[in-house]
Structure formats: C-alpha cells, structure tokens
Amino acid sequence: MSTNTLRGLSTISFWAEDHAAAKKWYAELLGIEPYFERPGYAEFRIGDYQHELGLIDSRYAPAGSAASPGGAIVYWHVDDLAATYERLLSLGAKPYEAPTERGVGFVTASVVDPFGNILGIMYNRHYLEVLGIRES
C-alpha cells in the first residue's frame, strides 16, 4: 500500500437543486447514463481511469453548508479543449474562465454548469505522458 496520503482523484461531487435536470444534463454531456443511483444521488464513471462524478440533490447538503461552488476547481483532461469548451457552452453552461494557455502543453478553461458548479477542463501534456501517449 502506498504511503501517500492522497492517491488520486476518486470522486468529485456536485450539488444540484434540480437533481433530475442535473442528471439529464450530465448524461447528455458525457454520452452515458449514471452507473449507480440512489434517491438524490447519481454517479457516473468517466475517463481513462473511471473517475467518478457524483451528483447530489442539494436537499441532502449537511446542515449549515453551502451547496455551491466553494473555491476549488477540479480539472478534467480533454483532448480538444476548444471543442469541449464550446460544447459545454452550447449545453447551457456559462463561462467562468475562458481558455487560457498556462505553458507549453497546458491549457485550462472552466464553466459554471446550469446548477452552479464550477467544471474545469484542461489539456495537460503530463496526463498524456502518464498514459504513455506522446503529443503529435
């Protein structure tokens, strides 16, 4: 077993006041249905490592918590950042940060989904190196 405290992204959870609409929106974005559901919760497995995206009905938020963006942005690697960003906007997301080059092989962007969550996307050459894929 690794001695690292953090071993990698497991699940990111987003809150939504309209849980059914959020589930539908993310199913459209991802092109898949949730693989796991409970009342007020839906979970998708996505990406090369089957990371989990959970959608939680806001009424299940802990007492006194704010079920809204909290200052952290999780970035998901995408192969075509510009196309993914435009698709997110076409599905009703609002710009949060336009595509921005952060250095050679690193471009980020983020949107606010229709449910108030910040969704970050990134083209990341290190991600491709981990997969053993070389940029062309």
Short mmCIF file of C-alpha atoms in Angstrom, two decimals:
data_model
loop_
_atom_site.label_atom_id
_atom_site.label_comp_id
_atom_site.label_asym_id
_atom_site.label_seq_id
_atom_site.Cartn_x
_atom_site.Cartn_y
_atom_site.Cartn_z
CA MET A 1 0.00 0.00 0.00
CA SER A 2 1.21 3.47 -0.81
CA THR A 3 2.29 5.77 1.99
CA ASN A 4 0.95 8.76 0.05
CA THR A 5 -1.92 10.47 1.80
CA LEU A 6 -3.63 11.35 -1.48
CA ARG A 7 -3.56 8.56 -4.03
CA GLY A 8 -5.52 10.20 -6.86
CA LEU A 9 -8.89 11.58 -7.77
CA SER A 10 -11.65 9.18 -6.78
CA THR A 11 -14.94 11.06 -6.84
CA ILE A 12 -15.93 14.66 -7.33
CA SER A 13 -19.44 15.50 -6.19
CA PHE A 14 -21.56 18.39 -7.41
CA TRP A 15 -24.72 19.67 -5.74
CA ALA A 16 -27.89 20.46 -7.69
CA GLU A 17 -31.21 21.90 -6.57
CA ASP A 18 -32.83 20.24 -9.60
CA HIS A 19 -31.25 16.82 -9.33
CA ALA A 20 -33.22 15.30 -12.23
CA ALA A 21 -32.19 18.13 -14.56
CA ALA A 22 -28.54 17.82 -13.48
CA LYS A 23 -28.57 14.08 -14.10
CA LYS A 24 -30.06 14.62 -17.56
CA TRP A 25 -27.60 17.43 -18.40
CA TYR A 26 -24.54 15.42 -17.38
CA ALA A 27 -25.81 12.31 -19.18
CA GLU A 28 -26.08 14.45 -22.33
CA LEU A 29 -22.62 15.95 -21.82
CA LEU A 30 -20.93 12.61 -21.09
CA GLY A 31 -22.92 10.48 -23.52
CA ILE A 32 -23.66 7.88 -20.82
CA GLU A 33 -26.21 7.24 -18.11
CA PRO A 34 -25.23 7.04 -14.42
CA TYR A 35 -23.90 3.62 -13.43
CA PHE A 36 -25.07 3.98 -9.81
CA GLU A 37 -28.13 5.72 -8.38
CA ARG A 38 -29.87 6.20 -5.06
CA PRO A 39 -32.61 8.69 -4.21
CA GLY A 40 -30.97 12.11 -4.53
CA TYR A 41 -27.67 10.74 -5.84
CA ALA A 42 -26.38 9.69 -9.26
CA GLU A 43 -22.85 8.66 -10.14
CA PHE A 44 -21.07 8.44 -13.48
CA ARG A 45 -17.76 6.69 -14.18
CA ILE A 46 -15.80 8.64 -16.73
CA GLY A 47 -12.37 8.94 -18.25
CA ASP A 48 -9.38 6.69 -18.70
CA TYR A 49 -9.26 5.72 -15.03
CA GLN A 50 -13.02 5.54 -14.44
CA HIS A 51 -13.05 8.53 -12.09
CA GLU A 52 -16.41 9.16 -10.50
CA LEU A 53 -18.64 12.19 -10.86
CA GLY A 54 -21.41 12.23 -8.27
CA LEU A 55 -24.48 14.47 -8.42
CA ILE A 56 -26.17 15.10 -5.08
CA ASP A 57 -29.56 16.68 -4.54
CA SER A 58 -28.97 19.93 -2.61
CA ARG A 59 -31.58 19.00 -0.01
CA TYR A 60 -29.09 16.40 1.29
CA ALA A 61 -26.39 19.02 1.96
CA PRO A 62 -25.11 18.97 5.54
CA ALA A 63 -26.89 21.42 7.84
CA GLY A 64 -25.36 24.88 7.62
CA SER A 65 -23.32 24.12 4.49
CA ALA A 66 -23.49 25.99 1.23
CA ALA A 67 -24.20 23.62 -1.65
CA SER A 68 -22.49 25.85 -4.19
CA PRO A 69 -19.01 26.42 -5.61
CA GLY A 70 -16.51 26.69 -2.81
CA GLY A 71 -13.27 27.89 -4.31
CA ALA A 72 -11.79 24.63 -5.58
CA ILE A 73 -11.88 23.70 -9.24
CA VAL A 74 -11.28 20.15 -10.36
CA TYR A 75 -9.91 19.96 -13.88
CA TRP A 76 -10.62 17.03 -16.17
CA HIS A 77 -8.21 16.34 -19.04
CA VAL A 78 -9.75 16.68 -22.51
CA ASP A 79 -8.10 16.07 -25.86
CA ASP A 80 -9.70 19.04 -27.62
CA LEU A 81 -10.13 21.87 -25.15
CA ALA A 82 -11.66 24.40 -27.56
CA ALA A 83 -14.30 21.96 -28.82
CA THR A 84 -15.15 20.77 -25.30
CA TYR A 85 -15.46 24.34 -24.03
CA GLU A 86 -17.81 25.26 -26.90
CA ARG A 87 -19.88 22.12 -26.31
CA LEU A 88 -20.26 22.99 -22.62
CA LEU A 89 -21.46 26.47 -23.54
CA SER A 90 -23.88 25.04 -26.14
CA LEU A 91 -25.37 22.84 -23.41
CA GLY A 92 -26.14 25.89 -21.27
CA ALA A 93 -23.01 26.26 -19.13
CA LYS A 94 -21.78 29.81 -18.54
CA PRO A 95 -18.16 30.90 -18.99
CA TYR A 96 -16.15 31.10 -15.77
CA GLU A 97 -12.68 31.34 -17.25
CA ALA A 98 -12.02 31.37 -20.99
CA PRO A 99 -9.41 29.01 -22.44
CA THR A 100 -6.02 30.15 -21.16
CA GLU A 101 -2.60 28.80 -22.08
CA ARG A 102 -0.63 28.11 -18.89
CA GLY A 103 2.57 26.99 -20.57
CA VAL A 104 3.65 24.62 -23.31
CA GLY A 105 1.20 21.74 -23.33
CA PHE A 106 -1.11 23.16 -20.66
CA VAL A 107 -4.38 24.94 -21.44
CA THR A 108 -7.24 25.40 -18.97
CA ALA A 109 -10.80 26.67 -19.06
CA SER A 110 -13.78 26.46 -16.74
CA VAL A 111 -17.52 26.94 -16.84
CA VAL A 112 -20.36 27.12 -14.36
CA ASP A 113 -22.80 24.34 -15.10
CA PRO A 114 -26.54 25.09 -15.08
CA PHE A 115 -26.62 24.00 -11.41
CA GLY A 116 -23.99 26.42 -10.08
CA ASN A 117 -20.94 24.11 -10.00
CA ILE A 118 -17.59 25.04 -11.50
CA LEU A 119 -16.42 22.47 -14.03
CA GLY A 120 -12.77 22.75 -15.08
CA ILE A 121 -11.28 21.30 -18.24
CA MET A 122 -7.61 21.09 -19.16
CA TYR A 123 -5.39 19.90 -21.94
CA ASN A 124 -2.46 18.55 -19.95
CA ARG A 125 0.62 17.01 -21.58
CA HIS A 126 1.59 15.34 -18.28
CA TYR A 127 -1.70 13.46 -18.28
CA LEU A 128 -0.84 12.10 -21.71
CA GLU A 129 2.66 11.15 -20.52
CA VAL A 130 1.13 9.15 -17.66
CA LEU A 131 -0.94 7.28 -20.22
CA GLY A 132 2.16 6.71 -22.36
CA ILE A 133 0.77 8.85 -25.20
CA ARG A 134 3.07 11.29 -26.93
CA GLU A 135 1.77 14.51 -28.41
CA SER A 136 1.89 14.62 -32.19
#
